[in-house]
Short mmCIF file of C-alpha atoms and ligand atoms in Angstrom, two decimals:
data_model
loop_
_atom_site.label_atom_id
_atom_site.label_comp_id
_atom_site.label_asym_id
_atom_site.label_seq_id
_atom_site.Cartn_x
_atom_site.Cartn_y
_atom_site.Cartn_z
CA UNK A 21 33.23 6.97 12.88
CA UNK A 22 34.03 5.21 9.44
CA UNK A 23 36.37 4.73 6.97
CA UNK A 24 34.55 3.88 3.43
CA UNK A 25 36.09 0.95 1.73
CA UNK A 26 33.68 1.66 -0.98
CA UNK A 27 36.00 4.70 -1.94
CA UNK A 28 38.57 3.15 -1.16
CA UNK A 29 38.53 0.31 -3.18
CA UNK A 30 36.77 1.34 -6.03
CA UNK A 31 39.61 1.92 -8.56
CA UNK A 32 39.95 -1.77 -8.83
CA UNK A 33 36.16 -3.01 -7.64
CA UNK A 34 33.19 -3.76 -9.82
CA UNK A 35 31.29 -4.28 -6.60
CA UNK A 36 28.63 -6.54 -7.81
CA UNK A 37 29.71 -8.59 -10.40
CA UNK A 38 32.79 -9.10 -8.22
CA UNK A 39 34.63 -10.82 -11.29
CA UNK A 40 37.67 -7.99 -11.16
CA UNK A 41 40.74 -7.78 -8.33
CA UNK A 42 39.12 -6.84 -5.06
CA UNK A 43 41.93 -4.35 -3.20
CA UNK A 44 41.86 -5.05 0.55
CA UNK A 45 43.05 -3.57 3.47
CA UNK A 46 46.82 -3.16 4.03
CA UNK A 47 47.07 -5.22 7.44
CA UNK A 48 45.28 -6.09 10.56
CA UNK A 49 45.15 -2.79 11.74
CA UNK A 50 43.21 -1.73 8.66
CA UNK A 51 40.69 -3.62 8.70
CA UNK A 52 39.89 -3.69 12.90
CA UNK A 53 40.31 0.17 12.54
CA UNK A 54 37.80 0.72 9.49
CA UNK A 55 35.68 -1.87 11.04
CA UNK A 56 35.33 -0.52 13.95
CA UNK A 57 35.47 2.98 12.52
CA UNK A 58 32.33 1.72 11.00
CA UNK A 59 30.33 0.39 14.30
CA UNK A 60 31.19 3.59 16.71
CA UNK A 61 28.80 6.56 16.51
CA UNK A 62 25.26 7.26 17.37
CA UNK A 63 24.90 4.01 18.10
CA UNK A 64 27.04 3.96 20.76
CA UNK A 65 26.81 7.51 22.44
CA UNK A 66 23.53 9.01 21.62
CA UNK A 67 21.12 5.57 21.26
CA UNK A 68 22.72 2.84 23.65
CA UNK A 69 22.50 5.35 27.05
CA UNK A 70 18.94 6.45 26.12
CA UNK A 71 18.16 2.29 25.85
CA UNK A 72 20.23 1.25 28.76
CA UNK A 73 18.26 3.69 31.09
CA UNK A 74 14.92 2.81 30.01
CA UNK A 75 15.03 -0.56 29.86
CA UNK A 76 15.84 -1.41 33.33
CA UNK A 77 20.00 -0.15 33.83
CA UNK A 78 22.02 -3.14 35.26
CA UNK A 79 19.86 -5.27 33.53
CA UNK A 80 20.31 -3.99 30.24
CA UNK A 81 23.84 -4.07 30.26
CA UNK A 82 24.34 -7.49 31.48
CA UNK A 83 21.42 -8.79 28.73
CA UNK A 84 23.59 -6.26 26.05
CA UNK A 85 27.08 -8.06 26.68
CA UNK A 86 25.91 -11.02 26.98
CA UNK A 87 24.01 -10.89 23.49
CA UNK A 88 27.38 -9.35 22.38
CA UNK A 89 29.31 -12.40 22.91
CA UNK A 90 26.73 -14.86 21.48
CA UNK A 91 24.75 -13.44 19.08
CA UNK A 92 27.08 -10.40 17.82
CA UNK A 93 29.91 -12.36 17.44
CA UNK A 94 28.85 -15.43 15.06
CA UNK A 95 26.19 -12.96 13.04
CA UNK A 96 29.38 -10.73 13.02
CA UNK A 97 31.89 -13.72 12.08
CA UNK A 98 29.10 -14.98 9.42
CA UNK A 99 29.06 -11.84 7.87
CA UNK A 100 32.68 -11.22 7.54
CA UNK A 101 33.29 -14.36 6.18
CA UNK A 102 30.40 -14.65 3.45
CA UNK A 103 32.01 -11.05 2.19
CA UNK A 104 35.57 -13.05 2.51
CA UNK A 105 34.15 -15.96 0.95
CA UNK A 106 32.28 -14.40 -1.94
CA UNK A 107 34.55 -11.36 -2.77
CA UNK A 108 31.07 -9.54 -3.42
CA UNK A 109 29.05 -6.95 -2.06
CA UNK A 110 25.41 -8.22 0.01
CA UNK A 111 23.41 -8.59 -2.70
CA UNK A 112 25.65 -10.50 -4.84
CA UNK A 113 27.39 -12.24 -2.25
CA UNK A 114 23.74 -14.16 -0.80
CA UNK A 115 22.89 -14.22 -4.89
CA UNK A 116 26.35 -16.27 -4.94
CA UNK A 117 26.10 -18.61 -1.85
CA UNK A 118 22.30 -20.02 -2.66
CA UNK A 119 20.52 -18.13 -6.13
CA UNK A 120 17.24 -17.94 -4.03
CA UNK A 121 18.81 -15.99 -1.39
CA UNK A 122 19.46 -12.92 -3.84
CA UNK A 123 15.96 -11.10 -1.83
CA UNK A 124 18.16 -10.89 1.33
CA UNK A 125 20.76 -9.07 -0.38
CA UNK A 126 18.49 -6.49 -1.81
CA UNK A 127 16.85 -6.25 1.48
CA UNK A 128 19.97 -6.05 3.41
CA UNK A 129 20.02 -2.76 1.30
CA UNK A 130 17.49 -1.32 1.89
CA UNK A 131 18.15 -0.85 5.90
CA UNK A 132 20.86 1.77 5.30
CA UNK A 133 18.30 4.00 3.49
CA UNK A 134 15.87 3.93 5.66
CA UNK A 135 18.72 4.52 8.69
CA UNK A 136 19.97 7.40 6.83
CA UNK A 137 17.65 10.12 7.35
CA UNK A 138 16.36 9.86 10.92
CA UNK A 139 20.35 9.06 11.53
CA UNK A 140 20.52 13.24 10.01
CA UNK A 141 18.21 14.10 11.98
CA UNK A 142 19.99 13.10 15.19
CA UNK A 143 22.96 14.21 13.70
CA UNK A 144 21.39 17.74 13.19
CA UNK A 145 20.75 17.69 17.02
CA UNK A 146 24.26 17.02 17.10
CA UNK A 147 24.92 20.14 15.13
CA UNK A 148 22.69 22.55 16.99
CA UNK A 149 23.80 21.40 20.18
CA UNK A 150 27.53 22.06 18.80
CA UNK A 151 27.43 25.58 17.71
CA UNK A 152 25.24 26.47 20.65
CA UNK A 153 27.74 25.67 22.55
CA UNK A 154 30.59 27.48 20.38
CA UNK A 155 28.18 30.66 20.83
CA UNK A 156 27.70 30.82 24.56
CA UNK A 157 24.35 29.40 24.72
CA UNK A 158 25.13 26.71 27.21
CA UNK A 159 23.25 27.81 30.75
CA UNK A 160 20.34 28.12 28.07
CA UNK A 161 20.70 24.59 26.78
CA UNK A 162 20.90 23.26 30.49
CA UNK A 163 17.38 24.21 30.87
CA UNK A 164 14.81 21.13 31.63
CA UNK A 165 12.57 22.05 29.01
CA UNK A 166 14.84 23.63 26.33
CA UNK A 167 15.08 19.87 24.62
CA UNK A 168 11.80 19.83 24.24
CA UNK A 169 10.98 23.03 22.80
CA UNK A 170 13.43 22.94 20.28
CA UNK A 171 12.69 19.48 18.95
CA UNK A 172 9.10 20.52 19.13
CA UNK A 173 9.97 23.55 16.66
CA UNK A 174 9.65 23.13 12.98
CA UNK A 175 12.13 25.57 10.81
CA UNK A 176 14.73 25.05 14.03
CA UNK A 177 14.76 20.87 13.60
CA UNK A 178 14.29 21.25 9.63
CA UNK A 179 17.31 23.53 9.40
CA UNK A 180 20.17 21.56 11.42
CA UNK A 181 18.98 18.70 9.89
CA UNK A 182 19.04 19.73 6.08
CA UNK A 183 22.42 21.27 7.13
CA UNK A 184 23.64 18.03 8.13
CA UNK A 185 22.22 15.79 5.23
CA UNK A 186 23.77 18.64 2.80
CA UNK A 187 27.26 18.38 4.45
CA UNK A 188 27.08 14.57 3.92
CA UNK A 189 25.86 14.56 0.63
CA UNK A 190 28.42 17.44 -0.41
CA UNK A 191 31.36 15.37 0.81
CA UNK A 192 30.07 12.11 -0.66
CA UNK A 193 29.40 13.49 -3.74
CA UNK A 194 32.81 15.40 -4.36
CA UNK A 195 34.52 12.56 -3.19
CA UNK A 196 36.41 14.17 0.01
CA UNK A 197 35.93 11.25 2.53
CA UNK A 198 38.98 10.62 3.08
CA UNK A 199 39.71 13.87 4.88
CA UNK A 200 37.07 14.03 7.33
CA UNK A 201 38.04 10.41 8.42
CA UNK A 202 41.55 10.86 8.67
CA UNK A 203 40.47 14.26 11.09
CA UNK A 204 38.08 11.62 12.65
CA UNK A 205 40.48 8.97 13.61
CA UNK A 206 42.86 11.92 15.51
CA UNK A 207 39.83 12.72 17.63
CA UNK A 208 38.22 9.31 18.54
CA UNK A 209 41.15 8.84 21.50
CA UNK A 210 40.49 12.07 22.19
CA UNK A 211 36.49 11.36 22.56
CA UNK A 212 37.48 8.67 24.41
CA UNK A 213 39.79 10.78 26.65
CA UNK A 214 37.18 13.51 27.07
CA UNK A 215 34.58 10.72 28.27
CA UNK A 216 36.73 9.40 30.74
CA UNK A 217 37.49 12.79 32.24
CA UNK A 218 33.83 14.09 32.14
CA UNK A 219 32.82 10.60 34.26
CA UNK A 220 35.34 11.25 36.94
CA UNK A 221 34.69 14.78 37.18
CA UNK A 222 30.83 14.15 37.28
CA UNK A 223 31.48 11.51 39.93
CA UNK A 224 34.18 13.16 42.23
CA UNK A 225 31.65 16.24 42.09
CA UNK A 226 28.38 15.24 42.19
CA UNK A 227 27.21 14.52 45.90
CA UNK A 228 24.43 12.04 45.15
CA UNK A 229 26.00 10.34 42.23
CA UNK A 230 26.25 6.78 43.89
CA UNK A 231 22.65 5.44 43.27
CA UNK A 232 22.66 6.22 39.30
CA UNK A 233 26.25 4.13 39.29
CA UNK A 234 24.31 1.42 41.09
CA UNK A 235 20.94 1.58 38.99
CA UNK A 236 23.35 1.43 35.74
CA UNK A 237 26.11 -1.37 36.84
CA UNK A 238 23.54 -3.39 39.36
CA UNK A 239 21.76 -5.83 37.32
CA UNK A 240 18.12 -5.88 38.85
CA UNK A 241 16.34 -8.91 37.57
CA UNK A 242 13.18 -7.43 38.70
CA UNK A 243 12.93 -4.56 36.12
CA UNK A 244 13.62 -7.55 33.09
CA UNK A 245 10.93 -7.29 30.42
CA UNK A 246 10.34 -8.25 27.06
CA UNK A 247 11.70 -4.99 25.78
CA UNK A 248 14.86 -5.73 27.50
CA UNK A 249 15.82 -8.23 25.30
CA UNK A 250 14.18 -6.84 21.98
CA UNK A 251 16.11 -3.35 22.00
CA UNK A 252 19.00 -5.02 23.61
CA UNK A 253 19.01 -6.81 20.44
CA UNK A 254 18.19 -3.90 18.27
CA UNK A 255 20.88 -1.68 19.48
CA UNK A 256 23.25 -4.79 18.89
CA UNK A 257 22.88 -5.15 15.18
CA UNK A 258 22.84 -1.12 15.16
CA UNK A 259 25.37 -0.64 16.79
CA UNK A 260 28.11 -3.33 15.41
CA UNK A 261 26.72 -2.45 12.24
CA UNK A 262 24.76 -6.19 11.38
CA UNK A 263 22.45 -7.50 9.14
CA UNK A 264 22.80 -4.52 6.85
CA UNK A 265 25.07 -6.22 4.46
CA UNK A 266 27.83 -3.44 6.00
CA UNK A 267 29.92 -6.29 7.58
CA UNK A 268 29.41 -8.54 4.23
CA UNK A 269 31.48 -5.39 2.21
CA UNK A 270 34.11 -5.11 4.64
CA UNK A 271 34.71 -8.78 4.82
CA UNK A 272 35.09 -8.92 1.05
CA UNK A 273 38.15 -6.28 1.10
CA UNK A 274 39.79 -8.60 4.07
CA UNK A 275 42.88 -10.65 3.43
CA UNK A 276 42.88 -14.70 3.69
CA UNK A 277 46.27 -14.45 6.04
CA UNK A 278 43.98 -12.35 8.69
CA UNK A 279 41.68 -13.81 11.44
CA UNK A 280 38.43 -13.50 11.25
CA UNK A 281 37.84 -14.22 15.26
CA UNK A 282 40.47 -12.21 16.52
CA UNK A 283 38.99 -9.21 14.30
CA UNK A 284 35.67 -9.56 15.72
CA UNK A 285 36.35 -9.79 19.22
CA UNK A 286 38.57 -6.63 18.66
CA UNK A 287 35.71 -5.37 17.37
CA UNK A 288 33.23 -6.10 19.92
CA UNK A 289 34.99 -4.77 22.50
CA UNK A 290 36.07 -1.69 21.16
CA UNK A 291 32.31 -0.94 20.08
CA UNK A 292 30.67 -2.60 23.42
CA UNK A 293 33.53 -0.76 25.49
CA UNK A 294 32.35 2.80 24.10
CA UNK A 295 28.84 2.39 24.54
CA UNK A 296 30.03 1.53 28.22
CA UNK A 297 31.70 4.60 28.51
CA UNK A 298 28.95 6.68 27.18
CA UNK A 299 26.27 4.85 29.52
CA UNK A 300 28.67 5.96 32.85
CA UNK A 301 28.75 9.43 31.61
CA UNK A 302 24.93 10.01 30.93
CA UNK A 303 22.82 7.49 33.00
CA UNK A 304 24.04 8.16 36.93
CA UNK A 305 24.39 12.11 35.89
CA UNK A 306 20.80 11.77 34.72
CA UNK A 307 19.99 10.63 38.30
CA UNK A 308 21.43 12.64 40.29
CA UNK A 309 20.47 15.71 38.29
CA UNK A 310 16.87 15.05 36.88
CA UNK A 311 15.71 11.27 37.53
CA UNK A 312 12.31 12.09 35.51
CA UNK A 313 14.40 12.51 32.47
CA UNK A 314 15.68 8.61 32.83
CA UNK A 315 12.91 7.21 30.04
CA UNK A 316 12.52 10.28 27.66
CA UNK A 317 14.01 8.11 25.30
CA UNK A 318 16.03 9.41 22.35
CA UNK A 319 16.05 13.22 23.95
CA UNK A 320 18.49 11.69 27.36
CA UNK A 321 21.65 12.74 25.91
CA UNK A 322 20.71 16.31 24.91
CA UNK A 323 18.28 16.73 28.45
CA UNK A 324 21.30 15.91 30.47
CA UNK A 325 24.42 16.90 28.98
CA UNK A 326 24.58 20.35 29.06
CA UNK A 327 23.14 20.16 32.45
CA UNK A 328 26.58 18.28 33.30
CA UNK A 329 28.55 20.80 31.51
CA UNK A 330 26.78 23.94 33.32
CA UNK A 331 28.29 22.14 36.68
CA UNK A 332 31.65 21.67 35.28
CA UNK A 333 34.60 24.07 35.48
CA UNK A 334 35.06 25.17 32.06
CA UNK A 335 32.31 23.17 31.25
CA UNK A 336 31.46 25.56 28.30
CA UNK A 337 34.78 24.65 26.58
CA UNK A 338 34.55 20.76 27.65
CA UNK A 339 31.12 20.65 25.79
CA UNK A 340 31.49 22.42 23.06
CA UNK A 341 34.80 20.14 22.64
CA UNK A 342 32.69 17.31 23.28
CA UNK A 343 29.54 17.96 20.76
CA UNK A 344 31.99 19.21 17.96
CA UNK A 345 33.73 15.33 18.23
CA UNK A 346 30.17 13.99 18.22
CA UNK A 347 29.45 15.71 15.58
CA UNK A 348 32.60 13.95 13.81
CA UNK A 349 31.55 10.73 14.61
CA UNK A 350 28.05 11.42 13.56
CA UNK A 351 28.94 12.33 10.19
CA UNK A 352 31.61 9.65 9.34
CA UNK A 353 28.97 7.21 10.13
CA UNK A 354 26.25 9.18 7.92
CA UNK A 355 28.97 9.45 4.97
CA UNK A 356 29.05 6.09 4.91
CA UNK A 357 25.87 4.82 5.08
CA UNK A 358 24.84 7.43 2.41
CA UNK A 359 28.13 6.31 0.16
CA UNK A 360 26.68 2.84 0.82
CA UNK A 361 22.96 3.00 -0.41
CA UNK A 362 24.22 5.61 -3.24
CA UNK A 363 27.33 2.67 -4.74
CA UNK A 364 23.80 0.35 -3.94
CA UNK A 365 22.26 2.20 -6.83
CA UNK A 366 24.95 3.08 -8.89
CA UNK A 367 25.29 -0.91 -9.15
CA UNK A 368 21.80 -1.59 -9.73
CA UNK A 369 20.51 0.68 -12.10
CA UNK A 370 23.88 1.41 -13.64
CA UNK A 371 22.83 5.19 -13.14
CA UNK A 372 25.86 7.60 -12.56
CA UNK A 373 27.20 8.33 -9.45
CA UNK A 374 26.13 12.42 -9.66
CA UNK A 375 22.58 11.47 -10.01
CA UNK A 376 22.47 8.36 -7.69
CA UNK A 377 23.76 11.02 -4.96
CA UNK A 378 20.94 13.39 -6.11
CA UNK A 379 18.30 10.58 -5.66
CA UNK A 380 19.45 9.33 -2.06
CA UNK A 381 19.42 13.38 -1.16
CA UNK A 382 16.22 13.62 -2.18
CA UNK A 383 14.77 10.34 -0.71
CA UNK A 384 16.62 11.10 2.47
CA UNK A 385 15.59 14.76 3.12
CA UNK A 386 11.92 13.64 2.47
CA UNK A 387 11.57 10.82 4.42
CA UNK A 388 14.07 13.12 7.18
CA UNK A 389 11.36 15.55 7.00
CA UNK A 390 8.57 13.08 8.69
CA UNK A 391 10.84 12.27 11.19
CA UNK A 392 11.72 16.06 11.97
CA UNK A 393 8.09 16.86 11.92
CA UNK A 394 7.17 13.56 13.66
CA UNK A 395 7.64 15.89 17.07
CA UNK A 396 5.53 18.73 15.97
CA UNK A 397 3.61 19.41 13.55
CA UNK A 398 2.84 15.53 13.20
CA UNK A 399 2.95 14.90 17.00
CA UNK A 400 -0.39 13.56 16.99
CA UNK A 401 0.81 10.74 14.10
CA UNK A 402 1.52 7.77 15.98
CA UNK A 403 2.25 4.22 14.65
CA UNK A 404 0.94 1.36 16.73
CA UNK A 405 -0.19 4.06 18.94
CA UNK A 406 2.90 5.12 20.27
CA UNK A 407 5.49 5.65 17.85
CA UNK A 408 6.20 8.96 15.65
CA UNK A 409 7.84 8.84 12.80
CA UNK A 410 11.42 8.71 13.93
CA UNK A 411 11.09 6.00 16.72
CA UNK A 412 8.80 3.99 13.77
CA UNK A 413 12.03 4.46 11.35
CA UNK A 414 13.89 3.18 14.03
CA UNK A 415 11.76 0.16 15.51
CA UNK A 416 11.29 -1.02 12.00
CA UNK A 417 14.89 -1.33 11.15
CA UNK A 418 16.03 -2.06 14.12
CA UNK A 419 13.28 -4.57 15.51
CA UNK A 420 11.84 -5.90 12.69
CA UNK A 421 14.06 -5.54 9.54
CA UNK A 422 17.46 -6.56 10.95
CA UNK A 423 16.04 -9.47 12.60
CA UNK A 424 14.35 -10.60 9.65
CA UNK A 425 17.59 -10.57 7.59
CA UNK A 426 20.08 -12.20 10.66
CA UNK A 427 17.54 -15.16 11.22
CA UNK A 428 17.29 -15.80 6.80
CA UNK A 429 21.24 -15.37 7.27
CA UNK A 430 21.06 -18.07 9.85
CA UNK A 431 18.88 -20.37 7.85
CA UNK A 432 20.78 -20.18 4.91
CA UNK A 433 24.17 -21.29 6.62
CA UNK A 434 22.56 -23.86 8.88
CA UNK A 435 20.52 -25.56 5.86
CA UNK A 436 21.77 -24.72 2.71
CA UNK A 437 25.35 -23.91 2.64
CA UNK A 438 26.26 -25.39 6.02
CA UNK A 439 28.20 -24.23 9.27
CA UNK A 440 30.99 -25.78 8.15
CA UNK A 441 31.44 -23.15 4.88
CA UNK A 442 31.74 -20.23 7.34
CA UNK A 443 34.26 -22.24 9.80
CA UNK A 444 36.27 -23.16 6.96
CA UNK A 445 37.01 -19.84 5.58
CA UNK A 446 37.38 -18.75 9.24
CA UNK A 447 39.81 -21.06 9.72
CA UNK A 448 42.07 -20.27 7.02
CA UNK A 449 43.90 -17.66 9.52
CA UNK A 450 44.32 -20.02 12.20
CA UNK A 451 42.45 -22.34 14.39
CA UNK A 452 38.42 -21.07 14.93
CA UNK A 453 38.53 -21.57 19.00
CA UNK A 454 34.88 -20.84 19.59
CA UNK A 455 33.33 -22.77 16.20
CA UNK A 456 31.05 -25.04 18.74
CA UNK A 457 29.36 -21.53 20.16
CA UNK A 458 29.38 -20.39 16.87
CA UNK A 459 27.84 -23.46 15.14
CA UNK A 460 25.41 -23.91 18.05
CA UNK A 461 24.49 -20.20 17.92
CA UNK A 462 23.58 -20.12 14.16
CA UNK A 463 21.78 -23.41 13.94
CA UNK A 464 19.37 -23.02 17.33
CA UNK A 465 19.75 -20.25 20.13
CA UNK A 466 20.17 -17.22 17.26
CA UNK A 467 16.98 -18.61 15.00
CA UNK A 468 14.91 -19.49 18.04
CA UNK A 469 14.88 -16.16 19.64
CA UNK A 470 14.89 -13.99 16.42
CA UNK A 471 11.38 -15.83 15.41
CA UNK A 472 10.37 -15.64 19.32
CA UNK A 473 11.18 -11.75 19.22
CA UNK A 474 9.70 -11.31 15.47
CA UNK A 475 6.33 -12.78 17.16
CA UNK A 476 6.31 -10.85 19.79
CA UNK A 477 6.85 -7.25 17.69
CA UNK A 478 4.33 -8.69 15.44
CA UNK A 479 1.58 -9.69 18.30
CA UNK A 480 2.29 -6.04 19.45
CA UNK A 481 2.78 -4.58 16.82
CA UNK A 482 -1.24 -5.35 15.61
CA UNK A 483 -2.23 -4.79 19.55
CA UNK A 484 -2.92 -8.61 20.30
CA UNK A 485 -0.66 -8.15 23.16
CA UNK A 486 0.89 -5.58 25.37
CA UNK A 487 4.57 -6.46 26.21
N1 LIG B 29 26.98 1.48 13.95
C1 LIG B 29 26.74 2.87 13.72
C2 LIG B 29 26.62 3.59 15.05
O1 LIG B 29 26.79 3.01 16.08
C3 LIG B 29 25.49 3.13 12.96
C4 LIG B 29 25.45 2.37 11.73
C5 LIG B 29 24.65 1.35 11.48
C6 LIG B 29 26.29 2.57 10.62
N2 LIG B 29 24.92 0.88 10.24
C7 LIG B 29 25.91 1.61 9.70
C8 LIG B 29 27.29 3.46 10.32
C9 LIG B 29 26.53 1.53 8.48
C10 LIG B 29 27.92 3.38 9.11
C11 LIG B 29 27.56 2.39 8.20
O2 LIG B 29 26.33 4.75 15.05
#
């Protein structure tokens, strides 16, 4: 769910040149809330689960928090402070730290356009899953192979998902934002609520429920692979929102007086603690009600779901409740990153902000339409021999991209501007408590393994190696 500071701020913002008054958020509140209104969605319900139970369950989790801690919270702190520092948006604020650095900006960018459509798509899922619920079409939807069928449909997919991108682009473009976050931010305790009750009823009814708890909270060293640790990482920067530049804007709306630790661990939790939740409520379900289901991949939450709901007393209420706030959350988080890559072009090619909308529609709805298509007609397309086109969209960003902009990010604070930049303005709230695991973290451990994982996607990537 998000709350665009673009909007926001813009009465008083030239965004790139960053010469006029910044406004910033009213307290601490603000910004935790519209930072973290910013890093919960997809990520966290539909993409994180779907990770967790492929790549090896306890194992995941323990490699995912522990990343969290290191690696999410100094790229995070970095972030927020070169925005703080700067006062610009990412592509002026690396112009402004080192003038050869201006690429990552522009790069930075890019990610959220590429996200964008294949984030639709899900979120036309989302949508279909939603009003087939409203109408009564759950016992259907609880069906092994109804996932499949439908995604492997063309008009069906093509529909929910233009209907989706439309609704986004709609509110961007007319400017009404602020409404469907303010409706957002009543629900998200209630998501939270609904989560919570949905796990206890699933484990208070479900007889063999006890084995998926231990395969998701058990960390078993044994099933530890490469991949662990590469879409642990991706689904880190995804999901906190990183190395997009996203973190860079919200910094630059923060006040000095606030602190830029005690924001991010806020942060981290309340992002890390969701995905947590979602992970209990689809992984040991998935196991006690269809284990072959456990590495479908991006289909988990919409193969087991309704199954849980068709068990549950009033179950067709609970889910329809539950995919409607889903739905919410999805499209909060695709308002932004559309209002993001359209102010992106508005500020670049000084083009209006009518047509810049039309443009990212455009690019968005074609490059949705490979992904859509990427499970039918296109089936047989696969990149590096395994991926269609919405797990490519995704790998690329998420594995390659985003790791390509954190470990620039990193060498530009350890060797040109210096650690000590970032600690200072971190430390103009207060002391920085962890600035040794931070400094340590950006100069070695964070550069080290983004080039070891870079290599390894690469080696794979051009089938040198199998990992
Ligand atoms: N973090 C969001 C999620 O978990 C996805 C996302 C990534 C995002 N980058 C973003 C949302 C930028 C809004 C803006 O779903």
């Amino acid at each position: 769910m998000d709350n665009n500071i673009s909007v926001e701020a813009s009465a008083t913002t030239k965004t790139s040149s960053g010469g006029a008054k910044r406004s910033s958020f009213s307290g601490k509140i603000g910004f935790v809330l519209a930072a973290a209104g910013s890093a919960v969605g997809l990520g966290n319900i539909w993409r994180f689960p779907y990770l967790a139970a492929k790549y090896g369950g306890g194992i995941f989790l323990l490699v995912y928090i522990i990343l969290s801690v290191t690696f999410g919270f100094s790229l995070m702190i970095a972030e927020i402070a070169i925005g703080r520092k700067t006062q610009q948006s990412p592509i002026g604020a690396y112009r402004a730290l080192d003038k050869r650095f201006g690429f990552v900006g522009v790069l930075a960018s890019i990610v959220p356009l590429l996200i964008l459509p294949y984030y639709s798509v899900i979120g036309g899922w989302v949508t279909k899953y939603a009003f087939g619920f409203v109408t009564g079409e759950m016992s259907n939807m609880a069906s092994s192979s109804y996932f499949g069928d439908y995604i492997s449909g063309v008009w069906q997919p093509i529909f929910w998902f233009a209907l989706f991108m439309g609704a986004t682009a709609l509110i961007v473009l007319f400017g009404v934002q602020k409404g469907v976050e303010k409706v957002s931010k009543i629900m998200m305790p209630v998501l939270v609520v609904l989560m919570v009750f949905i796990i206890v009823y699933t484990f208070v009814t479900t007889d063999n429920i006890w084995d998926g708890i231990v395969y998701y909270i058990k960390p078993d060293f044994s099933k530890f692979t490469y991949m662990t640790f590469v879409s642990a990482l991706g689904q880190l920067f995804y999901s906190m929102s990183l190395a997009m530049g996203i973190m860079i804007t919200f910094g630059s709306y923060m006040k000095k007086e606030i602190s830029i630790e005690k924001s991010t661990h806020q942060i981290e939790i309340f992002d890390t603690g969701i995905a947590f939740l979602a992970g209990l409520m689809i992984i040991p379900a998935c196991i006690a009600y269809d284990p072959s289901q456990l590495t479908k991949g991006p289909g988990l939450m919409f193969g087991v779901l309704p199954k849980v709901f068709d068990n549950m007393f009033g179950g067709a209420f609970i889910g329809a409740m539950f995919f409607i706030m889903v739905l919410l959350a999805a499209l909060t988080s695709s308002i932004s990153l559309m209002e993001t890559v359209v102010s992106t072009i508005q500020d670049k090619w000084k083009l209006g902000r009518k047509i810049s909308c039309l443009i990212v529609f455009g690019t968005s709805i074609l490059l949705g339409l490979l992904s859509c298509l990427g499970y039918s007609v296109w089936s047989e397309v696969l990149f590096f021999g395994k991926f269609a086109f919405l797990d490519f969209f995704d790998f690329l960003t998420n594995s390659v991209m985003m790791p390509i902009i954190a470990l620039i990010t990193c060498i530009l604070i350890s060797f040109f501007i210096k650690p000590s930049t970032i600690i200072e303005e971190v430390s103009l709230s207060g002391k920085f408590k962890q600035k040794t695991l931070f400094s340590v973290m950006i100069k070695y451990i964070t550069p080290v393994c983004l080039v070891v994982v870079l290599v390894f996607a690469i080696l794979e990537g051009v089938g040198v190696i199998t990992v």
